[in-house]
CSV table of C-alpha atoms in Angstrom, one decimal:
chain,number,residue,atom,x,y,z
D,54,MET,CA,159.3,27.8,93.0
D,55,LYS,CA,156.8,25.0,93.0
D,56,LYS,CA,158.1,21.9,91.2
D,57,THR,CA,156.1,20.6,88.3
D,58,PHE,CA,155.6,16.8,88.1
D,59,TYR,CA,155.1,14.7,84.9
D,60,THR,CA,154.5,11.1,84.4
D,61,LEU,CA,155.9,9.4,81.3
D,62,ILE,CA,154.6,6.0,80.6
D,63,ASN,CA,156.0,2.8,79.1
D,64,LEU,CA,158.9,4.3,77.1
D,65,SER,CA,156.6,5.2,74.2
D,66,PHE,CA,155.5,8.2,72.2
D,67,LEU,CA,152.4,8.4,74.5
D,68,ILE,CA,153.0,10.9,77.2
D,69,PHE,CA,150.7,11.6,80.1
D,70,LEU,CA,151.2,15.1,81.5
D,71,PHE,CA,149.4,16.1,84.7
D,72,ASN,CA,149.4,18.5,87.6
D,73,ILE,CA,151.0,21.3,85.6
D,74,THR,CA,151.4,24.0,88.2
D,75,SER,CA,152.8,27.0,86.3
D,76,CYS,CA,152.2,28.4,82.9
D,77,ASN,CA,154.4,31.5,83.3
D,78,SER,CA,156.8,32.2,80.4
D,79,THR,CA,160.4,32.9,81.3
D,80,GLU,CA,162.5,35.0,78.9
D,81,PRO,CA,166.2,34.1,78.4
D,82,THR,CA,168.6,36.5,80.0
D,83,SER,CA,170.4,37.0,76.8
D,84,ASN,CA,170.3,35.6,73.3
D,85,GLU,CA,174.0,34.9,73.5
D,86,ASN,CA,173.6,32.7,76.6
D,87,LYS,CA,173.9,29.1,76.1
D,88,LEU,CA,171.0,26.8,76.8
D,89,ILE,CA,171.6,24.7,79.9
D,90,ILE,CA,169.8,21.4,80.6
D,91,GLU,CA,170.6,19.5,83.7
D,92,LEU,CA,169.3,16.0,84.6
D,93,ASP,CA,169.5,14.5,88.1
D,94,LEU,CA,168.3,11.0,89.3
D,95,VAL,CA,166.2,11.7,92.3
D,96,ASP,CA,165.2,8.1,92.9
D,97,VAL,CA,164.9,4.7,91.3
D,98,SER,CA,163.2,1.3,91.8
D,99,CYS,CA,163.3,-1.9,89.8
D,100,ASP,CA,161.2,-0.5,86.9
D,101,GLU,CA,160.7,3.2,87.8
D,102,ALA,CA,162.9,6.3,87.7
D,103,TRP,CA,162.2,9.8,89.1
D,104,ILE,CA,164.3,12.4,87.2
D,105,ASN,CA,164.6,16.1,87.9
D,106,ILE,CA,165.0,18.4,84.9
D,107,LYS,CA,166.5,21.9,85.4
D,108,THR,CA,166.8,24.4,82.5
D,109,GLU,CA,168.4,27.9,82.1
D,110,ASN,CA,168.3,30.4,79.3
D,111,ILE,CA,165.2,29.0,77.6
D,112,LYS,CA,161.8,30.5,76.9
D,113,LEU,CA,159.0,28.6,78.5
D,114,PRO,CA,156.8,26.8,77.8
D,115,VAL,CA,159.0,24.8,75.4
D,116,TRP,CA,158.9,21.4,73.6
D,117,LEU,CA,161.9,19.2,74.5
D,118,PHE,CA,162.6,15.7,73.2
D,119,TYR,CA,163.9,12.6,75.0
D,120,ARG,CA,165.2,9.2,74.2
D,121,VAL,CA,165.5,6.2,76.5
D,122,ASN,CA,168.1,3.5,75.8
D,123,GLY,CA,168.5,4.4,72.2
D,124,GLY,CA,164.8,4.3,71.4
D,125,GLY,CA,162.7,6.7,69.3
D,126,ASN,CA,162.1,10.4,70.0
D,127,ASN,CA,159.5,11.4,72.5
D,128,ALA,CA,158.1,14.9,73.0
D,129,LEU,CA,157.8,16.6,76.4
D,130,LEU,CA,156.2,20.0,76.9
D,131,LEU,CA,158.0,21.8,79.7
D,132,PHE,CA,156.3,24.6,81.6
D,133,SER,CA,158.8,25.0,84.5
D,134,PRO,CA,162.6,25.3,84.8
D,135,ASP,CA,162.5,22.8,87.6
D,136,THR,CA,160.5,19.7,86.8
D,137,LEU,CA,160.3,16.2,88.2
D,138,ILE,CA,159.2,13.4,85.8
D,139,TYR,CA,158.2,9.9,86.7
D,140,HIS,CA,159.1,7.3,84.2
D,141,THR,CA,158.3,3.6,84.3
D,142,GLY,CA,158.8,0.5,82.1
D,143,TYR,CA,162.5,-0.2,82.9
D,144,ILE,CA,164.0,-3.7,83.3
D,145,PRO,CA,165.2,-4.6,86.8
D,146,GLN,CA,169.0,-4.5,87.3
D,147,SER,CA,169.6,-2.8,84.0
D,148,GLU,CA,171.9,0.0,82.8
D,149,ASN,CA,169.9,2.9,81.3
D,150,THR,CA,170.5,6.1,79.4
D,151,PHE,CA,168.0,9.0,79.4
D,152,ILE,CA,168.8,11.8,76.9
D,153,LEU,CA,166.9,15.1,76.8
D,154,THR,CA,167.4,17.8,74.2
D,155,SER,CA,165.9,20.9,72.7
D,156,SER,CA,166.7,19.7,69.1
D,157,LEU,CA,165.3,16.8,67.2
D,158,THR,CA,168.9,16.4,65.9
D,159,PHE,CA,170.0,15.8,69.5
D,160,HIS,CA,172.9,18.2,68.9
D,161,PRO,CA,175.5,18.0,71.8
D,162,ASP,CA,175.2,21.8,72.5
D,163,SER,CA,171.6,21.4,73.6
D,164,THR,CA,171.5,17.9,75.0
D,165,ALA,CA,171.8,16.4,78.5
D,166,GLU,CA,172.5,12.7,79.3
D,167,LEU,CA,171.8,10.7,82.4
D,168,LYS,CA,173.0,7.2,83.1
D,169,PHE,CA,171.6,5.1,85.9
D,170,ASN,CA,171.0,1.5,87.0
D,171,THR,CA,167.7,0.1,88.2
D,172,LEU,CA,167.4,-2.0,91.4
D,173,ASP,CA,167.4,-5.8,91.1
D,174,THR,CA,164.4,-7.9,92.3
D,175,THR,CA,164.7,-9.8,95.6
D,176,LEU,CA,164.2,-13.4,96.4
D,177,GLU,CA,162.3,-14.9,99.3
D,178,ASN,CA,164.9,-17.6,100.0
D,179,TYR,CA,164.6,-17.5,103.8
D,180,THR,CA,164.6,-20.1,106.5
D,181,TRP,CA,161.5,-19.8,108.6
D,182,LYS,CA,160.9,-20.8,112.2
D,183,LEU,CA,158.0,-20.4,114.5
D,184,ASP,CA,158.0,-19.2,118.1
D,185,THR,CA,154.9,-19.3,120.2
D,186,LEU,CA,154.5,-17.0,123.2
D,187,GLY,CA,152.2,-17.5,126.2
D,188,SER,CA,149.6,-20.3,126.7
D,189,ILE,CA,145.9,-20.4,125.8
D,190,GLN,CA,144.3,-17.1,124.8
D,191,SER,CA,147.5,-15.3,124.2
D,192,ASP,CA,148.2,-12.9,121.4
D,193,ILE,CA,150.8,-10.5,119.9
D,194,THR,CA,149.6,-7.1,118.7
D,195,GLY,CA,152.7,-5.1,118.0
D,196,ILE,CA,156.4,-5.6,117.2
D,197,TRP,CA,159.4,-3.3,116.9
D,198,GLY,CA,163.2,-3.6,117.2
D,199,SER,CA,166.2,-1.4,116.9
D,200,ILE,CA,168.3,-4.3,115.4
D,201,SER,CA,167.4,-7.9,114.6
D,202,ASN,CA,168.6,-9.2,117.9
D,203,ASP,CA,166.8,-6.6,120.0
D,204,VAL,CA,163.1,-7.0,119.4
D,205,TRP,CA,160.1,-6.1,121.5
D,206,VAL,CA,156.5,-7.3,121.2
D,207,THR,CA,153.3,-6.2,122.9
D,208,GLY,CA,150.3,-8.4,123.6
D,209,THR,CA,148.9,-10.7,126.2
D,210,PHE,CA,151.0,-13.7,127.2
D,211,THR,CA,149.0,-15.7,129.6
D,212,SER,CA,150.7,-18.3,131.9
D,213,SER,CA,150.2,-19.6,135.4
D,214,THR,CA,151.0,-16.2,136.7
D,215,LEU,CA,149.6,-12.8,135.8
D,216,ALA,CA,149.6,-12.1,132.1
D,217,SER,CA,152.5,-10.1,130.7
D,218,LEU,CA,152.0,-7.3,128.2
D,219,LEU,CA,155.6,-7.1,126.9
D,220,ALA,CA,158.2,-9.6,125.8
D,221,HIS,CA,161.8,-9.1,124.6
D,222,TYR,CA,163.9,-11.2,122.2
D,223,ASN,CA,167.7,-11.0,122.3
D,224,GLY,CA,168.3,-13.2,119.2
D,225,PHE,CA,168.2,-16.4,121.2
D,226,GLU,CA,165.2,-16.4,123.6
D,227,TRP,CA,162.1,-14.5,124.6
D,228,LYS,CA,161.7,-13.0,128.1
D,229,TYR,CA,158.3,-11.9,129.4
D,230,LEU,CA,158.3,-8.5,131.2
D,231,ARG,CA,155.8,-6.9,133.5
D,232,PRO,CA,157.5,-3.7,134.7
D,233,ASN,CA,156.4,-2.6,138.1
D,234,ASN,CA,156.5,1.1,137.1
D,235,ILE,CA,153.6,0.7,134.8
D,236,HIS,CA,151.7,-2.1,136.5
D,237,LYS,CA,150.1,-0.3,139.4
D,238,VAL,CA,147.2,1.9,140.4
D,239,GLY,CA,146.9,4.5,137.7
D,240,GLY,CA,148.8,2.3,135.4
D,241,ILE,CA,147.8,-0.7,133.4
D,242,GLN,CA,146.9,-3.3,136.1
D,243,SER,CA,144.6,-4.7,133.5
D,244,GLY,CA,144.1,-3.8,129.9
D,245,ASP,CA,146.0,-4.2,126.7
D,246,PHE,CA,149.1,-2.9,124.9
D,247,TRP,CA,148.3,-2.6,121.1
D,248,GLY,CA,151.2,-0.9,119.4
D,249,ILE,CA,154.9,-0.2,119.8
D,250,THR,CA,157.6,2.0,118.2
D,251,GLY,CA,161.0,3.5,118.8
D,252,ILE,CA,163.8,5.5,117.4
D,253,ASP,CA,166.6,3.5,119.1
D,254,GLU,CA,167.1,1.1,121.9
D,255,ASN,CA,166.9,3.9,124.5
D,256,ASN,CA,163.7,5.5,123.2
D,257,ILE,CA,160.7,3.2,122.9
D,258,TRP,CA,157.0,3.8,123.3
D,259,VAL,CA,154.1,1.4,123.8
D,260,VAL,CA,150.4,2.4,123.6
D,261,GLY,CA,147.1,0.7,124.6
D,262,ASN,CA,144.4,1.0,127.2
D,263,GLY,CA,143.9,0.4,130.8
D,264,GLU,CA,140.7,-1.1,132.2
D,265,GLY,CA,139.0,-1.3,135.5
D,266,THR,CA,138.6,1.3,138.2
D,267,ALA,CA,142.3,2.0,138.6
D,268,TYR,CA,142.2,5.2,136.7
D,269,PRO,CA,142.2,8.2,139.1
D,270,SER,CA,138.9,9.6,137.8
D,271,GLY,CA,137.2,6.2,138.1
D,272,ASP,CA,136.7,5.7,134.3
D,273,SER,CA,136.6,2.1,133.3
D,274,VAL,CA,138.7,2.5,130.1
D,275,TRP,CA,141.5,5.0,129.4
D,276,ALA,CA,144.3,5.6,126.9
D,277,PHE,CA,147.7,4.4,128.1
D,278,VAL,CA,151.3,5.2,127.0
D,279,ALA,CA,154.6,3.9,128.5
D,280,PHE,CA,158.1,5.0,127.6
D,281,TYR,CA,161.4,3.0,127.9
D,282,ASP,CA,164.7,4.9,128.2
D,283,GLY,CA,166.9,1.9,127.9
D,284,THR,CA,166.8,1.2,131.7
D,285,GLU,CA,163.2,1.4,132.9
D,286,TRP,CA,159.7,1.9,131.8
D,287,THR,CA,157.7,5.0,132.8
D,288,ASN,CA,154.0,5.7,132.6
D,289,ILE,CA,153.5,8.9,130.5
D,290,SER,CA,149.8,8.4,129.7
D,291,PRO,CA,147.7,11.4,128.6
D,292,ASN,CA,144.5,12.4,130.3
D,293,LEU,CA,142.3,10.6,127.9
D,294,PRO,CA,139.5,8.6,129.4
D,295,ASN,CA,137.2,6.3,127.4
D,296,GLU,CA,139.7,5.9,124.6
D,297,ARG,CA,142.1,3.2,123.4
D,298,LEU,CA,145.3,3.9,121.5
D,299,PHE,CA,146.2,1.4,118.8
D,300,ASN,CA,149.5,2.6,117.4
D,301,VAL,CA,152.3,5.0,117.8
D,302,TRP,CA,155.1,6.6,115.6
D,303,ALA,CA,158.0,8.9,116.6
D,304,ALA,CA,159.9,11.3,114.4
D,305,SER,CA,162.2,12.1,117.4
D,306,LYS,CA,162.2,11.8,121.2
D,307,ASN,CA,160.1,15.1,121.4
D,308,LYS,CA,157.9,14.5,118.5
D,309,VAL,CA,155.6,11.5,119.0
D,310,TRP,CA,152.1,10.7,117.6
D,311,ALA,CA,149.6,8.1,118.8
D,312,VAL,CA,146.3,7.1,117.2
D,313,GLY,CA,143.3,5.2,118.4
D,314,THR,CA,139.5,5.0,118.7
D,315,ASN,CA,137.0,7.6,117.5
D,316,GLY,CA,139.5,9.4,115.2
D,317,THR,CA,141.9,10.1,118.1
D,318,ILE,CA,145.3,11.6,117.3
D,319,ILE,CA,147.5,12.9,120.1
D,320,PHE,CA,150.9,14.5,120.0
D,321,TYR,CA,153.7,14.3,122.6
D,322,ASP,CA,156.4,17.1,122.7
D,323,GLY,CA,158.5,15.4,125.3
D,324,ASN,CA,156.6,16.9,128.2
D,325,SER,CA,152.9,16.6,127.6
D,326,TRP,CA,150.2,15.3,125.2
D,327,THR,CA,147.9,17.4,123.2
D,328,LYS,CA,145.0,16.3,121.0
D,329,GLN,CA,145.0,17.1,117.3
D,330,PHE,CA,141.9,17.4,115.1
D,331,SER,CA,141.7,14.5,112.7
D,332,GLY,CA,138.4,15.3,111.0
D,333,THR,CA,137.1,11.7,111.4
D,334,ASN,CA,135.6,9.4,114.0
D,335,LEU,CA,136.9,6.2,112.5
D,336,GLN,CA,139.3,3.8,114.3
D,337,LEU,CA,142.8,4.8,113.5
D,338,GLY,CA,145.2,1.9,113.6
D,339,GLY,CA,148.2,2.5,111.2
D,340,ILE,CA,150.7,5.4,111.3
D,341,ASP,CA,154.1,6.0,109.6
D,342,GLY,CA,156.0,8.9,108.3
D,343,ILE,CA,159.2,10.5,106.9
D,344,ASP,CA,159.5,13.3,109.4
D,345,GLU,CA,157.3,15.6,111.5
D,346,HIS,CA,156.1,17.3,108.3
D,347,ASN,CA,155.1,14.2,106.4
D,348,ILE,CA,153.0,11.6,108.3
D,349,TYR,CA,150.3,9.2,107.1
D,350,VAL,CA,147.5,7.6,109.2
D,351,VAL,CA,145.0,5.0,108.0
D,352,GLY,CA,141.8,3.6,109.7
D,353,TYR,CA,138.5,1.8,109.5
D,354,SER,CA,135.0,1.8,110.9
D,355,PHE,CA,133.9,-0.5,113.7
D,356,ASP,CA,131.9,-2.6,111.2
D,357,TYR,CA,134.8,-2.6,108.7
D,358,THR,CA,132.8,-1.2,105.9
D,359,GLU,CA,134.6,2.1,105.3
D,360,GLY,CA,138.0,3.6,105.8
D,361,VAL,CA,140.1,6.7,105.8
D,362,VAL,CA,143.6,7.9,104.9
D,363,LEU,CA,145.0,11.1,106.5
D,364,HIS,CA,148.1,13.1,105.8
D,365,PHE,CA,149.9,15.5,108.2
D,366,ASP,CA,152.0,18.4,106.7
D,367,GLY,CA,153.4,19.6,110.0
D,368,LYS,CA,150.3,21.8,110.7
D,369,THR,CA,147.1,20.1,109.9
D,370,TRP,CA,145.6,16.7,109.1
D,371,GLU,CA,143.8,16.3,105.8
D,372,LYS,CA,142.0,13.5,104.2
D,373,VAL,CA,143.8,11.9,101.2
D,374,HIS,CA,141.6,11.2,98.2
D,375,LEU,CA,142.7,8.1,96.4
D,376,ASP,CA,142.1,7.2,92.8
D,377,GLY,CA,139.2,4.9,92.7
D,378,ASN,CA,137.2,3.8,95.8
D,379,ASN,CA,138.9,5.2,98.9
D,380,THR,CA,136.0,4.3,101.3
D,381,GLU,CA,137.5,0.9,101.9
D,382,PRO,CA,139.0,0.1,105.3
D,383,PHE,CA,142.7,0.3,105.7
D,384,ARG,CA,144.8,-1.2,108.5
D,385,SER,CA,148.5,-0.4,107.9
D,386,VAL,CA,150.7,2.1,106.1
D,387,LYS,CA,154.4,2.1,105.2
D,388,VAL,CA,156.1,5.3,104.1
D,389,PHE,CA,159.3,4.4,102.2
D,390,SER,CA,159.9,7.9,100.9
D,391,GLN,CA,157.8,10.8,99.7
D,392,ARG,CA,157.7,9.0,96.3
D,393,LYS,CA,156.7,5.5,97.5
D,394,ILE,CA,154.0,4.9,100.0
D,395,TRP,CA,151.9,1.6,100.5
D,396,ILE,CA,148.6,1.3,102.3
D,397,VAL,CA,146.9,-2.1,102.9
D,398,GLY,CA,143.5,-3.3,104.0
D,399,THR,CA,140.8,-4.8,101.9
D,400,SER,CA,142.8,-3.5,98.9
D,401,THR,CA,146.3,-2.2,98.4
D,402,TYR,CA,147.2,1.2,97.1
D,403,VAL,CA,150.7,2.5,96.1
D,404,TYR,CA,151.7,6.2,95.8
D,405,ASN,CA,154.3,7.1,93.2
D,406,GLY,CA,154.9,10.7,94.2
D,407,GLU,CA,152.0,12.2,92.3
D,408,ARG,CA,149.1,9.8,92.4
D,409,TRP,CA,147.7,6.8,94.2
D,410,ASN,CA,147.3,3.6,92.1
D,411,LEU,CA,145.1,0.7,93.1
D,412,TYR,CA,147.3,-2.4,93.2
D,413,GLY,CA,144.2,-4.5,93.8
D,414,SER,CA,143.2,-7.2,96.3
D,415,ILE,CA,146.0,-9.7,97.2
D,416,GLY,CA,143.9,-12.2,99.1
D,417,SER,CA,142.5,-11.9,102.6
D,418,ASP,CA,142.4,-8.6,104.4
D,419,GLN,CA,145.9,-7.3,104.7
D,420,THR,CA,146.8,-6.0,108.2
D,421,ALA,CA,150.5,-5.2,108.4
D,422,ILE,CA,153.3,-4.0,106.1
D,423,ASP,CA,157.0,-3.3,106.4
D,424,GLY,CA,160.0,-3.6,104.1
D,425,ASN,CA,163.7,-3.0,103.5
D,426,GLY,CA,163.2,-0.9,100.4
D,427,TYR,CA,161.2,-0.6,97.2
D,428,ASN,CA,162.1,-4.1,96.2
D,429,ASP,CA,161.8,-6.0,99.4
D,430,ILE,CA,158.4,-5.6,101.1
D,431,PHE,CA,156.4,-8.0,103.4
D,432,ILE,CA,152.7,-7.9,103.9
D,433,GLY,CA,150.7,-9.9,106.4
D,434,GLY,CA,147.0,-10.7,106.6
D,435,PHE,CA,144.4,-12.9,108.0
D,436,GLN,CA,144.5,-16.7,107.5
D,437,SER,CA,148.2,-16.5,108.1
D,438,GLN,CA,148.8,-15.0,104.7
D,439,ILE,CA,152.2,-13.6,104.0
D,440,THR,CA,153.0,-11.9,100.7
D,441,HIS,CA,156.4,-10.6,99.5
D,442,PHE,CA,156.9,-7.8,96.9
D,443,ASP,CA,160.1,-8.3,95.0
D,444,GLY,CA,160.1,-5.0,93.2
D,445,ILE,CA,158.0,-6.1,90.3
D,446,LYS,CA,155.3,-8.5,91.5
D,447,LEU,CA,153.7,-9.9,94.7
D,448,ASN,CA,154.5,-13.5,95.6
D,449,LYS,CA,152.6,-15.5,98.3
D,450,ILE,CA,154.9,-17.2,100.8
D,451,GLU,CA,153.8,-20.6,101.8
D,452,ILE,CA,154.8,-21.6,105.4
D,453,ASN,CA,153.6,-25.2,105.8
D,454,GLY,CA,153.6,-27.5,108.8
D,455,MET,CA,153.7,-24.9,111.5
D,456,GLY,CA,150.2,-25.5,112.8
D,457,LEU,CA,149.0,-21.9,112.6
D,458,GLU,CA,147.2,-22.0,109.3
D,459,THR,CA,144.2,-20.1,110.8
D,460,ALA,CA,146.4,-17.4,112.2
D,461,GLY,CA,145.8,-13.6,112.0
D,462,ILE,CA,148.9,-11.5,111.4
D,463,TYR,CA,148.9,-8.2,113.3
D,464,ASP,CA,152.4,-6.7,112.7
D,465,VAL,CA,155.6,-7.0,110.7
D,466,ILE,CA,159.1,-5.7,111.1
D,467,THR,CA,161.9,-6.3,108.6
D,468,PHE,CA,165.7,-6.1,108.9
D,469,GLN,CA,168.4,-6.9,106.3
D,470,ASP,CA,169.1,-10.3,107.9
D,471,LYS,CA,165.8,-11.2,109.5
D,472,ILE,CA,162.0,-10.8,109.1
D,473,TYR,CA,159.6,-10.9,112.1
D,474,ILE,CA,155.9,-11.5,111.5
D,475,ALA,CA,153.7,-11.5,114.6
D,476,GLY,CA,150.1,-12.3,115.5
D,477,ARG,CA,147.7,-14.8,117.0
D,478,GLY,CA,146.8,-18.3,115.8
D,479,GLY,CA,145.6,-21.7,116.8
D,480,ILE,CA,142.4,-23.8,116.8
D,481,GLY,CA,139.3,-23.2,118.8
D,482,PHE,CA,139.9,-21.9,122.3
D,483,ASP,CA,143.6,-22.6,122.1
D,484,LYS,CA,144.8,-19.4,120.5
D,485,ARG,CA,148.4,-18.4,121.2
D,486,GLY,CA,150.7,-15.5,120.3
D,487,PHE,CA,153.2,-16.3,117.6
D,488,VAL,CA,156.2,-14.9,115.8
D,489,TYR,CA,157.4,-16.2,112.4
D,490,ILE,CA,161.1,-15.5,112.2
D,491,ALA,CA,162.8,-15.6,108.8
D,492,THR,CA,166.5,-15.7,108.4
D,493,LYS,CA,168.4,-15.2,105.2
């Protein structure tokens, strides 16, 4: 049975009902059977709750009535015996009571009660430090870690020797890496690593592109993928000339997706890569998901005037139509759950399980997002802009005196005890890769 979804707004008599999926009437099995109403808290944030309503022995559609925290009666027209409602307007870190009944007298025989606590807001009381990697004309394009003292970055870290494309942080120091297995003919003797992901310390993927004539077919640019098994790196690149891969996400070791130029989406089953139809020719740079049946990808045009949001249901990729103007370019996506998804670019959109809401522009173009939950989200952008969402509002984080005020942030990863924000910054020709590290 398809679940019906309602949105209830601001604890008032005004009820917005949308996406009603079924108007079938259900007869009670017996007039002697007692009405059953069950309430279940599906999810909660600082000011929102997702509540599932199940009913038995009631003729549908039916008007039910609810109260929140002792307030007035509110009417709810129920069409399905299994309904999810979205309710907002709560106070952070508060105890709440939601009561639903079939009688305006709220008689105990026809009433269900749900008690729950909302999340508290979070503070940005971190100690920040700055690490720079490489010398002039270095950068960091991607960052990922299994835990806060096992962090990898991709980029270009120039020095007196050949540029490295990987670096690893053990919680104390950075080590530049240039694995022989992937720096050879047919590998990535020259080129770039753009994105990195993993599922644990023994399953890590990096993507990018090779350049030059090292590719077996003689093409000057080709898509490149390398895999780390905890011991060594291996070249597992697809046969994809004239393409660059910008990002990668894995649901498991045998379910990996990479995205890149010209609408490219490729899938790895543990043995080989296959190309999937995206329906767009834009540059795809952000990818995240819940599992192999629920993945989101965002992208932008070369001239950065339009964008796209795609969703994968396990079978096909479809364009997502946002409320408002969804032709804006987007660079990054974070899927916290099927009820809370953020996408960032020239504007920020947030999905609440039923619809996309425009959060608005929060300054310079936003390029990266990650978080520890609904109430602890970090967003990075150009001009070294870092923004924190505490569960209720966005707060700009000022990091002064570090000399990278003109930096561009390319990636973010968060842990409970540390935050890593990576990119490239400096003045004039002297651009260097950097990582802001915040410790609670």
